[in-house]
Coordinates of C-alpha atoms in Angstrom, one line a residue:
Chain Q
M1 CA -66.4 -33.6 -67.5
S2 CA -69.4 -33.2 -69.7
E3 CA -72.7 -32.0 -68.3
Y4 CA -74.3 -35.1 -69.8
L5 CA -73.6 -38.7 -68.7
L6 CA -74.2 -40.2 -72.1
E7 CA -74.2 -38.4 -75.4
V8 CA -75.1 -40.1 -78.7
K9 CA -74.1 -37.9 -81.6
N10 CA -75.2 -38.5 -85.2
V11 CA -74.9 -42.2 -84.8
S12 CA -75.6 -44.4 -87.9
K13 CA -75.6 -48.2 -88.1
F14 CA -75.9 -50.1 -91.3
F15 CA -76.8 -53.8 -91.9
Y16 CA -75.7 -54.8 -95.4
G17 CA -76.3 -51.3 -96.7
L18 CA -79.6 -50.9 -94.9
K19 CA -79.7 -48.1 -92.4
A20 CA -80.9 -49.5 -89.1
I21 CA -80.1 -46.3 -87.3
D22 CA -80.0 -43.0 -89.1
A23 CA -77.9 -40.1 -87.7
L24 CA -79.4 -40.4 -84.2
S25 CA -78.6 -38.0 -81.4
M26 CA -79.6 -37.9 -77.8
K27 CA -78.3 -36.6 -74.4
V28 CA -78.9 -38.3 -71.1
K29 CA -78.4 -36.4 -67.9
K30 CA -77.2 -38.0 -64.7
G31 CA -80.1 -39.3 -62.5
Q32 CA -82.7 -39.2 -65.3
I33 CA -85.1 -41.8 -66.4
Y34 CA -84.9 -41.6 -70.1
G35 CA -87.4 -43.2 -72.4
I36 CA -87.0 -44.5 -75.9
I37 CA -90.2 -45.3 -77.8
G38 CA -91.1 -46.2 -81.4
P39 CA -92.9 -48.8 -83.4
N40 CA -91.4 -52.3 -83.7
G41 CA -88.3 -52.5 -85.9
A42 CA -87.6 -48.8 -85.4
G43 CA -84.0 -49.5 -84.3
K44 CA -84.4 -49.1 -80.6
T45 CA -82.6 -52.3 -79.5
T46 CA -80.0 -51.6 -82.2
L47 CA -79.3 -48.3 -80.5
F48 CA -78.8 -50.1 -77.2
N49 CA -76.5 -52.6 -78.8
C50 CA -74.4 -49.8 -80.1
I51 CA -74.2 -48.1 -76.7
T52 CA -73.3 -51.4 -75.0
G53 CA -70.6 -52.3 -77.5
I54 CA -72.3 -55.3 -79.1
Y55 CA -72.4 -53.4 -82.4
T56 CA -70.0 -50.7 -83.5
P57 CA -71.8 -47.9 -85.4
E58 CA -70.3 -46.9 -88.7
E59 CA -70.8 -43.2 -88.2
G60 CA -71.1 -40.8 -85.3
Q61 CA -69.9 -40.6 -81.7
I62 CA -71.0 -42.1 -78.4
L63 CA -69.6 -40.2 -75.5
W64 CA -69.6 -41.5 -71.9
M65 CA -68.9 -38.7 -69.5
G66 CA -67.4 -36.8 -72.4
K67 CA -65.1 -39.6 -73.6
E68 CA -65.6 -41.5 -76.9
I69 CA -66.6 -45.2 -76.2
K70 CA -67.6 -46.2 -79.7
G71 CA -66.0 -49.5 -80.7
T72 CA -65.1 -50.4 -77.1
A73 CA -65.6 -54.1 -76.3
P74 CA -68.8 -55.0 -74.4
H75 CA -67.0 -56.1 -71.3
K76 CA -65.1 -52.9 -71.1
I77 CA -68.4 -50.9 -71.5
A78 CA -69.7 -52.8 -68.5
E79 CA -66.6 -52.0 -66.5
L80 CA -67.3 -48.3 -67.2
G81 CA -70.6 -48.7 -65.4
I82 CA -73.1 -49.2 -68.2
L83 CA -75.1 -52.4 -67.5
R84 CA -78.2 -53.7 -69.4
T85 CA -81.0 -56.1 -69.5
F86 CA -82.2 -57.9 -72.6
Q87 CA -85.5 -57.7 -74.5
T88 CA -85.4 -61.5 -74.9
I89 CA -84.3 -62.5 -71.4
R90 CA -80.8 -63.8 -71.4
L91 CA -80.2 -65.6 -68.1
F92 CA -77.8 -68.4 -67.3
S93 CA -80.9 -70.6 -67.2
E94 CA -79.4 -73.8 -65.7
M95 CA -77.7 -71.9 -62.9
S96 CA -79.4 -70.8 -59.7
V97 CA -80.8 -67.4 -59.2
A98 CA -78.1 -66.5 -56.7
E99 CA -75.4 -67.6 -59.1
N100 CA -77.0 -65.5 -61.9
I101 CA -77.0 -62.4 -59.8
M102 CA -73.4 -63.2 -58.7
S103 CA -72.3 -62.7 -62.3
G104 CA -73.0 -59.0 -61.8
R105 CA -70.5 -58.9 -59.0
H106 CA -67.8 -60.0 -61.4
I107 CA -66.4 -56.6 -62.1
K108 CA -66.5 -55.7 -58.5
S109 CA -64.7 -58.8 -57.3
K110 CA -61.1 -58.3 -56.4
Q111 CA -60.0 -61.9 -56.7
K112 CA -56.5 -62.4 -58.2
W113 CA -55.7 -64.8 -61.0
Y114 CA -54.2 -67.4 -58.6
N115 CA -57.5 -67.4 -56.6
G116 CA -58.9 -69.7 -59.3
I117 CA -56.3 -72.3 -58.1
I118 CA -55.7 -71.5 -54.5
H119 CA -57.8 -69.5 -52.0
T120 CA -56.3 -66.9 -49.7
P121 CA -57.7 -64.9 -46.8
A122 CA -58.3 -62.0 -49.1
Y123 CA -60.3 -64.3 -51.4
Y124 CA -62.6 -65.4 -48.5
K125 CA -63.3 -61.8 -47.6
D126 CA -64.0 -60.8 -51.2
E127 CA -66.2 -63.9 -51.8
R128 CA -68.2 -63.3 -48.6
E129 CA -68.8 -59.6 -49.4
N130 CA -70.0 -60.4 -52.9
W131 CA -72.4 -63.1 -51.8
E132 CA -73.7 -60.7 -49.2
K133 CA -74.4 -58.2 -51.9
V134 CA -76.2 -60.9 -53.8
G135 CA -78.3 -61.6 -50.7
E136 CA -79.2 -57.9 -50.4
L137 CA -80.3 -57.8 -54.0
M138 CA -82.4 -60.9 -53.6
E139 CA -84.1 -59.3 -50.7
F140 CA -84.7 -56.1 -52.6
F141 CA -86.3 -58.0 -55.5
K142 CA -88.0 -60.5 -53.2
L143 CA -86.1 -63.4 -54.8
S144 CA -84.6 -64.9 -51.6
Q145 CA -86.9 -67.9 -51.7
Y146 CA -85.6 -68.8 -55.2
A147 CA -81.9 -68.5 -54.3
T148 CA -81.1 -72.1 -55.3
T149 CA -83.7 -72.5 -58.0
P150 CA -82.4 -72.7 -61.6
A151 CA -83.3 -69.3 -63.2
G152 CA -84.8 -71.1 -66.3
D153 CA -87.5 -72.8 -64.1
L154 CA -89.1 -69.5 -63.0
S155 CA -91.9 -67.5 -64.5
Y156 CA -91.3 -64.7 -67.0
G157 CA -91.9 -61.9 -64.4
V158 CA -89.5 -63.4 -61.9
Q159 CA -86.9 -63.8 -64.7
R160 CA -87.1 -60.1 -65.6
K161 CA -86.4 -59.3 -61.9
I162 CA -83.4 -61.6 -61.9
E163 CA -82.0 -59.8 -64.9
M164 CA -82.4 -56.4 -63.3
A165 CA -80.9 -57.7 -60.0
R166 CA -78.0 -59.1 -62.0
A167 CA -77.3 -55.7 -63.7
L168 CA -77.7 -53.8 -60.5
A169 CA -75.3 -56.1 -58.7
A170 CA -72.5 -54.5 -60.8
E171 CA -73.5 -51.1 -59.2
P172 CA -74.0 -49.4 -62.5
E173 CA -74.0 -45.7 -63.3
L174 CA -76.4 -46.2 -66.1
L175 CA -78.9 -49.0 -66.3
I176 CA -80.3 -49.8 -69.7
L177 CA -83.6 -51.6 -69.7
D178 CA -84.8 -53.2 -72.9
E179 CA -88.6 -53.6 -72.7
P180 CA -88.7 -54.4 -69.0
A181 CA -92.5 -54.7 -68.9
A182 CA -92.8 -57.0 -71.9
G183 CA -94.7 -60.2 -70.9
L184 CA -95.6 -58.9 -67.4
N185 CA -99.2 -58.8 -66.1
E186 CA -100.7 -55.6 -64.7
N187 CA -99.7 -56.2 -61.1
E188 CA -96.2 -57.1 -62.1
T189 CA -96.0 -53.9 -64.2
L190 CA -97.0 -51.8 -61.3
E191 CA -94.4 -53.4 -59.1
L192 CA -91.8 -52.9 -61.8
A193 CA -92.6 -49.2 -62.1
H194 CA -92.2 -48.9 -58.3
T195 CA -88.9 -50.8 -58.5
I196 CA -87.5 -48.5 -61.3
K197 CA -88.3 -45.5 -59.1
E198 CA -86.5 -47.1 -56.2
I199 CA -83.5 -47.7 -58.4
Q200 CA -83.4 -44.1 -59.5
K201 CA -83.4 -43.1 -55.9
M202 CA -80.2 -45.1 -55.5
G203 CA -78.6 -42.6 -57.8
V204 CA -78.7 -44.8 -60.9
T205 CA -79.5 -43.2 -64.3
I206 CA -81.9 -45.3 -66.3
M207 CA -82.5 -45.6 -70.0
M208 CA -85.5 -47.7 -71.1
I209 CA -87.2 -48.9 -74.2
E210 CA -90.8 -49.6 -73.4
H211 CA -94.1 -50.2 -75.3
D212 CA -96.3 -49.8 -72.3
M213 CA -97.2 -46.1 -72.9
E214 CA -98.9 -45.6 -69.5
M215 CA -95.7 -46.7 -67.8
V216 CA -93.4 -44.7 -70.1
M217 CA -95.4 -41.5 -69.7
S218 CA -95.6 -41.8 -65.9
L219 CA -92.0 -42.8 -65.3
T220 CA -89.8 -41.1 -67.7
E221 CA -88.5 -37.5 -67.6
Y222 CA -87.5 -37.2 -71.2
I223 CA -88.3 -39.2 -74.3
T224 CA -86.9 -39.8 -77.7
V225 CA -89.2 -41.2 -80.4
I226 CA -87.6 -43.3 -83.1
N227 CA -89.1 -44.4 -86.4
F228 CA -87.2 -46.2 -89.2
G229 CA -84.0 -45.6 -87.4
A230 CA -84.3 -41.8 -87.2
K231 CA -85.5 -39.5 -84.4
I232 CA -88.9 -38.1 -85.2
S233 CA -89.6 -36.4 -81.9
E234 CA -88.2 -35.7 -78.4
G235 CA -89.1 -33.9 -75.3
V236 CA -90.9 -34.3 -72.0
P237 CA -93.7 -37.0 -71.9
A238 CA -96.5 -34.4 -72.1
F239 CA -95.0 -32.9 -75.3
V240 CA -94.2 -36.2 -77.1
Q241 CA -97.7 -37.5 -76.2
D242 CA -99.4 -34.8 -78.2
D243 CA -96.9 -34.4 -81.0
P244 CA -98.8 -35.0 -84.3
I245 CA -95.8 -36.7 -85.9
V246 CA -95.7 -39.2 -83.1
I247 CA -99.4 -39.9 -83.3
E248 CA -99.1 -40.4 -87.0
A249 CA -96.2 -42.9 -86.6
Y250 CA -98.3 -44.9 -84.2
I251 CA -101.5 -45.0 -86.2
G252 CA -102.4 -48.6 -87.0
I253 CA -100.2 -49.8 -84.2
D254 CA -102.6 -49.9 -81.2
D255 CA -100.2 -50.3 -78.4
E256 CA -102.9 -50.4 -75.8
D257 CA -104.1 -53.7 -77.2
E258 CA -100.8 -55.1 -78.1
S259 CA -99.2 -55.0 -74.6
Chain D
M1 CA -78.0 -75.9 -39.1
S2 CA -74.7 -77.7 -38.7
N3 CA -71.6 -76.2 -40.2
I4 CA -70.1 -79.5 -41.0
N5 CA -71.2 -80.5 -44.4
F6 CA -72.0 -84.2 -44.0
N7 CA -74.4 -84.5 -46.8
K8 CA -74.8 -87.5 -49.0
N9 CA -72.4 -86.3 -51.7
S10 CA -69.4 -85.7 -49.4
V11 CA -69.9 -89.1 -47.7
M12 CA -69.9 -90.7 -51.2
A13 CA -66.8 -88.7 -52.2
I14 CA -64.9 -89.8 -49.1
G15 CA -66.1 -93.4 -49.8
V16 CA -64.8 -93.4 -53.3
L17 CA -61.5 -91.8 -52.3
L18 CA -61.1 -94.4 -49.6
V19 CA -61.7 -97.3 -52.0
M20 CA -59.1 -95.8 -54.4
G21 CA -56.7 -95.3 -51.5
I22 CA -56.8 -99.0 -50.4
F23 CA -57.2 -100.4 -53.9
P24 CA -53.4 -101.4 -54.2
L25 CA -53.7 -103.8 -51.2
F26 CA -56.1 -106.1 -53.0
V27 CA -54.9 -106.4 -56.6
D28 CA -52.1 -107.8 -58.7
S29 CA -49.5 -105.7 -60.6
A30 CA -51.5 -105.8 -63.9
W31 CA -54.5 -104.3 -62.2
L32 CA -52.4 -101.9 -60.3
A33 CA -51.0 -100.6 -63.6
I34 CA -54.6 -100.2 -64.9
G35 CA -55.5 -98.4 -61.7
T36 CA -52.5 -96.0 -62.0
T37 CA -53.4 -95.2 -65.6
F38 CA -57.0 -94.7 -64.6
L39 CA -55.9 -92.1 -62.1
V40 CA -53.6 -90.3 -64.7
F41 CA -56.4 -90.4 -67.3
A42 CA -58.9 -89.0 -64.7
V43 CA -56.5 -86.1 -64.2
V44 CA -56.3 -85.5 -67.9
A45 CA -60.1 -85.8 -68.2
F46 CA -60.6 -83.2 -65.4
S47 CA -58.2 -80.8 -67.2
Q48 CA -60.1 -81.3 -70.4
D49 CA -63.3 -80.6 -68.5
I50 CA -61.9 -77.2 -67.4
I51 CA -61.7 -76.2 -71.1
L52 CA -64.7 -78.1 -72.5
G53 CA -67.1 -78.5 -69.6
R54 CA -66.6 -75.2 -67.9
A55 CA -65.4 -72.6 -70.5
G56 CA -67.4 -74.5 -73.2
V57 CA -64.6 -74.5 -75.7
F58 CA -64.8 -77.4 -78.2
H59 CA -61.2 -78.4 -77.8
M60 CA -60.3 -81.8 -79.3
G61 CA -56.6 -81.7 -79.1
H62 CA -56.0 -82.2 -75.4
A63 CA -53.8 -85.3 -75.8
M64 CA -51.2 -82.9 -77.2
F65 CA -50.8 -81.1 -73.9
F66 CA -50.8 -84.5 -72.1
G67 CA -48.0 -85.5 -74.5
L68 CA -46.1 -82.3 -74.2
G69 CA -45.8 -82.9 -70.4
A70 CA -44.8 -86.5 -71.0
Y71 CA -42.1 -85.5 -73.6
T72 CA -40.8 -82.6 -71.5
T73 CA -40.1 -85.0 -68.6
A74 CA -38.7 -87.7 -71.0
V75 CA -36.4 -85.3 -73.0
L76 CA -35.1 -83.4 -69.9
N77 CA -34.4 -86.7 -68.0
V78 CA -33.0 -88.9 -70.8
H79 CA -31.2 -86.4 -72.9
F80 CA -30.2 -83.8 -70.4
G81 CA -29.9 -85.9 -67.2
W82 CA -32.3 -83.8 -65.1
P83 CA -33.8 -85.7 -62.1
I84 CA -37.5 -86.4 -62.6
L85 CA -38.5 -84.1 -59.7
A86 CA -36.8 -81.2 -61.5
T87 CA -38.8 -81.9 -64.7
W88 CA -42.1 -81.4 -63.0
A89 CA -42.2 -77.7 -63.2
P90 CA -41.2 -77.6 -66.9
A91 CA -43.7 -80.4 -67.6
V92 CA -46.5 -78.1 -66.4
L93 CA -45.1 -74.8 -67.8
V94 CA -44.2 -76.0 -71.4
P95 CA -47.8 -77.2 -72.2
L96 CA -49.2 -74.1 -70.4
V97 CA -47.2 -71.7 -72.5
V98 CA -47.8 -73.6 -75.7
A99 CA -51.5 -73.6 -75.0
L100 CA -51.5 -69.8 -74.7
L101 CA -49.5 -69.4 -77.9
L102 CA -51.6 -71.8 -79.9
A103 CA -55.0 -70.9 -78.5
G104 CA -54.4 -67.1 -78.6
P105 CA -55.0 -66.7 -82.3
I106 CA -57.9 -69.2 -82.5
I107 CA -59.8 -68.6 -79.3
H108 CA -62.4 -66.3 -81.0
L109 CA -63.4 -69.2 -83.3
R110 CA -66.8 -70.7 -82.6
G111 CA -67.6 -74.3 -81.7
D112 CA -67.0 -76.5 -84.8
Y113 CA -64.3 -74.2 -86.3
L114 CA -62.2 -74.3 -83.1
L115 CA -62.7 -78.0 -82.9
V116 CA -61.1 -78.5 -86.3
A117 CA -58.3 -76.1 -85.5
T118 CA -57.4 -78.0 -82.3
I119 CA -57.5 -81.3 -84.1
G120 CA -55.0 -79.8 -86.6
F121 CA -52.7 -78.8 -83.8
N122 CA -52.8 -82.3 -82.5
I123 CA -52.0 -83.9 -85.9
I124 CA -49.0 -81.5 -86.4
F125 CA -47.8 -82.4 -82.9
I126 CA -47.7 -86.1 -83.7
Q127 CA -45.9 -85.4 -87.0
V128 CA -43.3 -83.4 -85.2
L129 CA -42.7 -86.2 -82.7
Q130 CA -42.5 -88.9 -85.4
N131 CA -40.0 -86.9 -87.4
N132 CA -37.6 -86.9 -84.5
I133 CA -37.3 -83.1 -84.5
F134 CA -33.9 -81.8 -83.3
G135 CA -33.1 -85.5 -82.8
I136 CA -34.6 -85.5 -79.3
T137 CA -38.1 -87.0 -79.6
G138 CA -36.9 -90.4 -80.8
G139 CA -39.2 -90.6 -83.8
P140 CA -42.0 -93.2 -84.0
N141 CA -40.4 -95.3 -81.2
G142 CA -40.3 -92.5 -78.7
I143 CA -38.0 -92.3 -75.8
F144 CA -37.0 -95.2 -73.5
G145 CA -35.3 -95.5 -70.1
I146 CA -36.9 -92.7 -68.2
D147 CA -35.7 -92.7 -64.6
V148 CA -37.8 -93.2 -61.5
V149 CA -38.6 -90.5 -59.0
R150 CA -36.0 -90.2 -56.2
V151 CA -36.8 -88.3 -53.0
F152 CA -34.0 -88.0 -50.4
G153 CA -32.1 -91.0 -51.9
V154 CA -35.2 -93.2 -51.9
E155 CA -36.2 -94.7 -55.3
L156 CA -39.9 -94.8 -55.9
F157 CA -39.8 -97.6 -58.5
E158 CA -42.6 -100.0 -57.5
Q159 CA -46.0 -100.0 -59.1
T160 CA -47.5 -99.2 -55.7
H161 CA -45.3 -96.0 -55.6
M162 CA -46.6 -95.1 -59.0
Y163 CA -50.1 -95.6 -57.9
Y164 CA -49.9 -93.4 -54.9
M165 CA -48.1 -90.6 -56.8
A166 CA -50.9 -90.6 -59.3
F167 CA -53.4 -90.7 -56.4
I168 CA -51.8 -87.6 -54.9
L169 CA -51.8 -85.9 -58.3
L170 CA -55.5 -86.6 -58.6
G171 CA -56.1 -85.2 -55.1
I172 CA -54.3 -82.0 -56.0
T173 CA -56.3 -81.8 -59.3
L174 CA -59.6 -82.2 -57.4
F175 CA -58.5 -79.5 -54.9
I176 CA -57.8 -77.1 -57.8
M177 CA -61.1 -78.0 -59.5
K178 CA -63.0 -77.3 -56.2
N179 CA -61.2 -74.0 -55.8
L180 CA -61.8 -73.0 -59.4
D181 CA -65.5 -73.7 -59.2
Q182 CA -65.8 -71.5 -56.1
S183 CA -64.0 -68.5 -57.5
K184 CA -64.9 -65.7 -59.9
F185 CA -62.8 -67.5 -62.5
G186 CA -64.7 -70.7 -62.5
R187 CA -68.0 -68.9 -62.5
A188 CA -66.9 -66.6 -65.3
M189 CA -66.3 -69.7 -67.4
F190 CA -69.8 -71.0 -66.7
Y191 CA -71.3 -67.7 -67.6
I192 CA -69.5 -67.6 -70.9
N193 CA -70.5 -71.2 -71.6
K194 CA -74.2 -70.6 -70.9
D195 CA -74.6 -67.2 -72.6
D196 CA -71.6 -65.4 -74.0
V197 CA -73.5 -62.2 -74.9
A198 CA -75.0 -61.9 -71.4
A199 CA -71.5 -62.7 -69.9
Q200 CA -69.9 -59.9 -71.9
S201 CA -72.6 -57.5 -70.8
M202 CA -71.7 -58.3 -67.2
G203 CA -68.1 -57.2 -67.8
I204 CA -66.6 -60.6 -68.4
S205 CA -63.8 -60.8 -71.0
I206 CA -64.5 -63.9 -73.0
R207 CA -61.0 -64.1 -74.4
Y208 CA -59.3 -63.8 -71.0
Y209 CA -61.3 -66.6 -69.3
K210 CA -61.2 -68.9 -72.3
L211 CA -57.4 -68.6 -72.3
Y212 CA -57.3 -68.9 -68.6
A213 CA -59.1 -72.2 -69.0
F214 CA -56.8 -73.3 -71.7
A215 CA -53.6 -72.5 -69.7
L216 CA -54.9 -74.2 -66.5
G217 CA -56.2 -77.2 -68.4
A218 CA -52.9 -77.6 -70.4
G219 CA -50.8 -77.2 -67.2
I220 CA -52.7 -79.9 -65.4
A221 CA -52.6 -82.2 -68.4
G222 CA -48.8 -81.7 -68.6
A223 CA -48.4 -82.8 -64.9
A224 CA -50.5 -85.9 -65.8
G225 CA -48.2 -86.5 -68.8
S226 CA -45.1 -86.3 -66.7
M227 CA -46.6 -89.0 -64.3
F228 CA -47.6 -91.1 -67.3
A229 CA -44.0 -91.0 -68.7
V230 CA -42.6 -92.1 -65.3
Q231 CA -45.1 -94.9 -64.9
Y232 CA -44.2 -96.5 -68.2
S233 CA -40.6 -95.3 -68.1
A234 CA -41.1 -94.6 -71.8
V235 CA -43.1 -92.3 -74.1
S236 CA -44.1 -92.8 -77.7
P237 CA -46.3 -90.6 -80.1
E238 CA -49.3 -92.9 -80.5
A239 CA -50.4 -92.4 -76.9
F240 CA -51.0 -88.7 -77.6
D241 CA -52.7 -88.9 -81.0
V242 CA -56.1 -87.5 -82.0
I243 CA -57.8 -90.8 -81.0
S244 CA -56.7 -90.1 -77.4
S245 CA -58.0 -86.6 -77.7
I246 CA -61.3 -87.9 -78.8
M247 CA -61.4 -90.2 -75.8
F248 CA -60.8 -87.4 -73.3
F249 CA -63.4 -85.3 -75.1
T250 CA -65.9 -88.2 -75.0
I251 CA -65.2 -89.0 -71.3
V252 CA -66.3 -85.5 -70.4
L253 CA -69.5 -85.6 -72.4
V254 CA -70.5 -89.1 -71.4
G255 CA -69.6 -88.6 -67.7
G256 CA -71.2 -85.1 -67.4
S257 CA -69.6 -81.8 -68.3
A258 CA -68.4 -79.8 -65.3
S259 CA -69.4 -82.5 -62.9
L260 CA -66.6 -83.9 -60.7
P261 CA -68.2 -87.3 -60.0
G262 CA -69.4 -87.4 -63.6
V263 CA -66.0 -87.0 -65.2
L264 CA -64.5 -89.6 -62.7
L265 CA -67.3 -92.0 -63.6
G266 CA -66.8 -91.2 -67.3
T267 CA -63.1 -92.1 -67.1
F268 CA -64.0 -95.3 -65.3
V269 CA -66.6 -96.2 -67.9
M270 CA -64.5 -95.3 -70.9
F271 CA -61.1 -96.7 -69.7
V272 CA -61.5 -99.2 -67.0
L273 CA -64.6 -101.1 -68.2
P274 CA -63.0 -102.0 -71.6
E275 CA -60.1 -103.5 -69.6
V276 CA -62.5 -105.5 -67.4
F277 CA -64.2 -107.0 -70.5
R278 CA -60.9 -107.7 -72.2
E279 CA -61.8 -111.3 -72.8
F280 CA -64.5 -110.3 -75.2
E281 CA -61.9 -108.7 -77.4
T282 CA -63.1 -106.4 -80.1
A283 CA -66.8 -107.3 -79.5
R284 CA -66.6 -105.1 -76.4
Y285 CA -66.1 -102.0 -78.6
L286 CA -69.5 -102.7 -80.3
V287 CA -71.2 -102.6 -76.9
F288 CA -69.1 -99.7 -76.0
G289 CA -70.0 -97.6 -79.0
L290 CA -73.6 -98.4 -78.5
A291 CA -73.4 -97.3 -74.9
M292 CA -71.9 -94.0 -75.9
I293 CA -74.7 -93.4 -78.4
L294 CA -77.4 -94.4 -75.9
T295 CA -75.9 -92.1 -73.2
M296 CA -76.1 -89.1 -75.5
I297 CA -79.7 -89.9 -76.5
L298 CA -81.0 -90.8 -73.0
R299 CA -78.8 -88.6 -70.8
P300 CA -77.6 -85.7 -73.1
R301 CA -76.0 -83.9 -70.1
G302 CA -74.0 -87.0 -69.1
I303 CA -74.4 -90.0 -66.8
W304 CA -73.9 -87.8 -63.7
P305 CA -74.9 -84.2 -64.7
V306 CA -73.5 -81.1 -63.0
K307 CA -75.7 -79.6 -60.3
F308 CA -75.6 -75.8 -59.9
G309 CA -76.8 -73.8 -56.9
N310 CA -73.7 -74.3 -54.8
I311 CA -74.1 -71.1 -52.8
P312 CA -73.2 -70.1 -49.2
A313 CA -75.5 -71.5 -46.5
F314 CA -76.6 -68.0 -45.3
L315 CA -78.2 -67.3 -48.6
K316 CA -80.3 -70.5 -48.4
K317 CA -82.2 -69.5 -45.2
D318 CA -85.3 -68.4 -47.0
V319 CA -85.3 -71.2 -49.5
K320 CA -88.4 -73.3 -49.0

């Protein structure tokens, strides 16, 4: 097995001849919190979509524990242990919070094809275990009081938590967070940072795109900076922060005010 | 908190089933036949709802699977002399396998494209029946003289027998629907329906669960078709044309997608009410069409919309 959990090697993705990602490479170690930053439209979310199988990059390799996963269907990627949240929240908004989180248990559930028609003792055991896990996650994210509330009726901050709970329910190896702090107030952001640390302690590797620089610099252990689809810098937060190329890329985009 | 779930909904459900159970005691044979067909149509509507209301597949050829079940029973019984009981399993399996074969290549199509493709299948199906393929479908006239069900030498030939057989079939269907909704299979269909990108990212194979919905829906529709063939002791193509498919599609949307009481109510409104107002002749369809339009404007999720949040009691302890 490779020393790295995830390796992105010279990956390029085109949209109608336009290069959205340009020969991008990065290596994520197990247990890391890995940050990806860059101006809007730099291709960060496109990269996440390539890793999670929503897009298939035209060039390069994506290695998961040393094995090529480029071109694998999204649901197979999830089965491998790569789970994600979305920049624009994508919950099953008419369904209750508990049911939303239960979707994360899908790949862990051992129900057989005939359990959709008839229930067996093994089904009851499996169903009970999965709902219990949902209960634990609702407690961890302080969502228990909303168990039966439709997810779409809740505030932005709560919805972000539901998305994370849903992804964690699948017991991922790698959790991919796409702008988890977007739309959160200051208190919620602090709580989020704490939660991400807690998730790391569970042994989950985390990759995140984030515009909140304060949070990125304090949380992440390694950062890749992307601009116009290409990597312009990488390193530990302290290095990236002072890299003149990074500073130049961010001139005119005052992130402090924007977020 | 009591473990017995005597809430308002279960009381109402038991009430409705009770009324349906004693219905034959109070009506003449014409109404009994309408009642039986109502039960059969309700089963077809529920099976359509698995595909349309749960998996969210815009499938408008469901009368084909209903017809495949009916013709399987008719052909095997009339041409090959099989007893009706022996035709039940093939009447479920034939539509189920055909559904998998036909839906397989088109399941990736989106909404309107798939809708047109399924209508196409239904039209071809009717053409095949009318052209008396292999000399076994009887052409435009269909097949007559289908036997009655015989169990241990007893002939179940009365309308009351038909009614209770259909009633049991509806009971089995409701049992399956309940089990489906409380399994990872039913939930996966809802997730795909509500947001397919998010569902995939949770590890749910869209193709697998849409085909699962198709197979299950077609199998149940086939069972209903077999019952339909026995009730009228005849089958003919026009009962299974695109107009019927549109009716089943509409029943689900008017009643309430994925809602058990909604679909039952939808079947009642779309099938039984027109019979009640038969004396108004074609004028009733004017009112009827208007009612459909108004339902979609005023209650876009159906007369009795589905309610989510059906989770185990121990998770509700903190709910305020």
